[in-house]
Amino acid sequence: MKDENKWPSIFGKFVKFSFVVIGMIMNYIAKETGRVWKENARPSNPPRIWW
């Protein structure tokens, strides 16, 4: 019975870890694309940064 209780906790930790990794990747992509977008397009009014 104890072995059955291990799997939900391991799965929960894996899900949390994957969410953290996805969040870090999304944050990095957003910063990189925002930087490139600001360098390429220079409008009269500066674009708002959402992150």
Short mmCIF file of N, CA and C in Angstrom, two decimals:
data_model
loop_
_atom_site.label_atom_id
_atom_site.label_comp_id
_atom_site.label_asym_id
_atom_site.label_seq_id
_atom_site.Cartn_x
_atom_site.Cartn_y
_atom_site.Cartn_z
N MET A 1 0.83 -1.21 0.00
CA MET A 1 0.00 0.00 0.00
C MET A 1 0.87 1.27 0.00
N LYS A 2 2.02 1.19 0.65
CA LYS A 2 2.88 2.38 0.70
C LYS A 2 3.43 2.72 -0.68
N ASP A 3 3.68 1.71 -1.51
CA ASP A 3 4.20 1.97 -2.85
C ASP A 3 3.19 2.74 -3.70
N GLU A 4 1.90 2.48 -3.49
CA GLU A 4 0.88 3.19 -4.27
C GLU A 4 0.86 4.68 -3.91
N ASN A 5 1.17 5.00 -2.68
CA ASN A 5 1.15 6.41 -2.27
C ASN A 5 2.36 7.17 -2.79
N LYS A 6 3.41 6.48 -3.18
CA LYS A 6 4.60 7.16 -3.70
C LYS A 6 4.32 7.81 -5.04
N TRP A 7 3.58 7.12 -5.89
CA TRP A 7 3.43 7.60 -7.28
C TRP A 7 2.77 8.97 -7.39
N PRO A 8 1.68 9.25 -6.66
CA PRO A 8 1.08 10.61 -6.79
C PRO A 8 2.06 11.71 -6.39
N SER A 9 2.85 11.47 -5.34
CA SER A 9 3.79 12.52 -4.90
C SER A 9 4.88 12.71 -5.94
N ILE A 10 5.41 11.61 -6.50
CA ILE A 10 6.44 11.72 -7.54
C ILE A 10 5.86 12.42 -8.76
N PHE A 11 4.66 12.03 -9.15
CA PHE A 11 4.02 12.65 -10.31
C PHE A 11 3.76 14.13 -10.05
N GLY A 12 3.33 14.47 -8.84
CA GLY A 12 3.07 15.87 -8.50
C GLY A 12 4.35 16.69 -8.55
N LYS A 13 5.44 16.13 -8.03
CA LYS A 13 6.72 16.85 -8.09
C LYS A 13 7.16 17.04 -9.53
N PHE A 14 6.97 16.01 -10.35
CA PHE A 14 7.37 16.11 -11.76
C PHE A 14 6.55 17.17 -12.47
N VAL A 15 5.26 17.23 -12.19
CA VAL A 15 4.39 18.24 -12.83
C VAL A 15 4.82 19.64 -12.39
N LYS A 16 5.08 19.83 -11.10
CA LYS A 16 5.52 21.14 -10.62
C LYS A 16 6.84 21.54 -11.27
N PHE A 17 7.78 20.58 -11.35
CA PHE A 17 9.09 20.87 -11.94
C PHE A 17 8.94 21.24 -13.41
N SER A 18 8.09 20.50 -14.13
CA SER A 18 7.90 20.79 -15.56
C SER A 18 7.25 22.16 -15.73
N PHE A 19 6.33 22.52 -14.85
CA PHE A 19 5.71 23.85 -14.95
C PHE A 19 6.75 24.94 -14.72
N VAL A 20 7.66 24.74 -13.77
CA VAL A 20 8.70 25.73 -13.51
C VAL A 20 9.61 25.88 -14.72
N VAL A 21 9.99 24.73 -15.32
CA VAL A 21 10.87 24.78 -16.49
C VAL A 21 10.18 25.48 -17.65
N ILE A 22 8.90 25.15 -17.88
CA ILE A 22 8.15 25.79 -18.98
C ILE A 22 8.04 27.29 -18.72
N GLY A 23 7.80 27.67 -17.48
CA GLY A 23 7.71 29.09 -17.15
C GLY A 23 9.02 29.82 -17.41
N MET A 24 10.14 29.19 -17.05
CA MET A 24 11.44 29.81 -17.29
C MET A 24 11.70 29.96 -18.78
N ILE A 25 11.35 28.93 -19.56
CA ILE A 25 11.57 28.98 -21.02
C ILE A 25 10.70 30.07 -21.63
N MET A 26 9.43 30.14 -21.22
CA MET A 26 8.52 31.15 -21.76
C MET A 26 9.02 32.55 -21.41
N ASN A 27 9.50 32.74 -20.18
CA ASN A 27 10.01 34.04 -19.75
C ASN A 27 11.23 34.42 -20.58
N TYR A 28 12.12 33.46 -20.82
CA TYR A 28 13.33 33.74 -21.61
C TYR A 28 12.97 34.09 -23.04
N ILE A 29 12.03 33.33 -23.64
CA ILE A 29 11.61 33.61 -25.02
C ILE A 29 10.97 34.98 -25.10
N ALA A 30 10.14 35.32 -24.12
CA ALA A 30 9.47 36.62 -24.13
C ALA A 30 10.50 37.75 -24.05
N LYS A 31 11.51 37.59 -23.21
CA LYS A 31 12.53 38.64 -23.10
C LYS A 31 13.33 38.76 -24.39
N GLU A 32 13.71 37.62 -24.98
CA GLU A 32 14.52 37.66 -26.20
C GLU A 32 13.72 38.26 -27.35
N THR A 33 12.48 37.83 -27.54
CA THR A 33 11.67 38.35 -28.64
C THR A 33 11.38 39.83 -28.42
N GLY A 34 11.14 40.23 -27.17
CA GLY A 34 10.90 41.63 -26.87
C GLY A 34 12.11 42.48 -27.19
N ARG A 35 13.30 41.98 -26.86
CA ARG A 35 14.53 42.73 -27.13
C ARG A 35 14.73 42.88 -28.63
N VAL A 36 14.56 41.79 -29.38
CA VAL A 36 14.73 41.84 -30.84
C VAL A 36 13.69 42.77 -31.45
N TRP A 37 12.44 42.68 -30.94
CA TRP A 37 11.36 43.49 -31.50
C TRP A 37 11.63 44.98 -31.26
N LYS A 38 12.17 45.30 -30.08
CA LYS A 38 12.48 46.70 -29.77
C LYS A 38 13.62 47.21 -30.64
N GLU A 39 14.61 46.34 -30.93
CA GLU A 39 15.75 46.77 -31.74
C GLU A 39 15.34 46.94 -33.20
N ASN A 40 14.49 46.04 -33.71
CA ASN A 40 14.12 46.09 -35.13
C ASN A 40 13.14 47.23 -35.40
N ALA A 41 12.08 47.31 -34.62
CA ALA A 41 11.05 48.32 -34.84
C ALA A 41 11.22 49.44 -33.81
N ARG A 42 11.45 50.63 -34.29
CA ARG A 42 11.58 51.77 -33.38
C ARG A 42 10.44 52.76 -33.65
N PRO A 43 9.30 52.58 -33.00
CA PRO A 43 8.16 53.48 -33.22
C PRO A 43 8.37 54.81 -32.50
N SER A 44 7.50 55.77 -32.81
CA SER A 44 7.61 57.08 -32.18
C SER A 44 7.33 56.95 -30.67
N ASN A 45 6.35 56.13 -30.30
CA ASN A 45 6.08 55.90 -28.88
C ASN A 45 6.64 54.53 -28.50
N PRO A 46 7.35 54.42 -27.38
CA PRO A 46 7.94 53.14 -26.99
C PRO A 46 6.87 52.11 -26.67
N PRO A 47 7.08 50.86 -27.05
CA PRO A 47 6.09 49.81 -26.78
C PRO A 47 6.04 49.49 -25.29
N ARG A 48 4.87 49.09 -24.82
CA ARG A 48 4.72 48.72 -23.42
C ARG A 48 5.29 47.33 -23.20
N ILE A 49 5.93 47.14 -22.06
CA ILE A 49 6.50 45.84 -21.71
C ILE A 49 5.55 45.18 -20.71
N TRP A 50 5.10 43.97 -21.03
CA TRP A 50 4.11 43.29 -20.20
C TRP A 50 4.75 42.33 -19.21
N TRP A 51 6.07 42.10 -19.30
CA TRP A 51 6.69 41.15 -18.38
C TRP A 51 7.74 41.85 -17.54
#
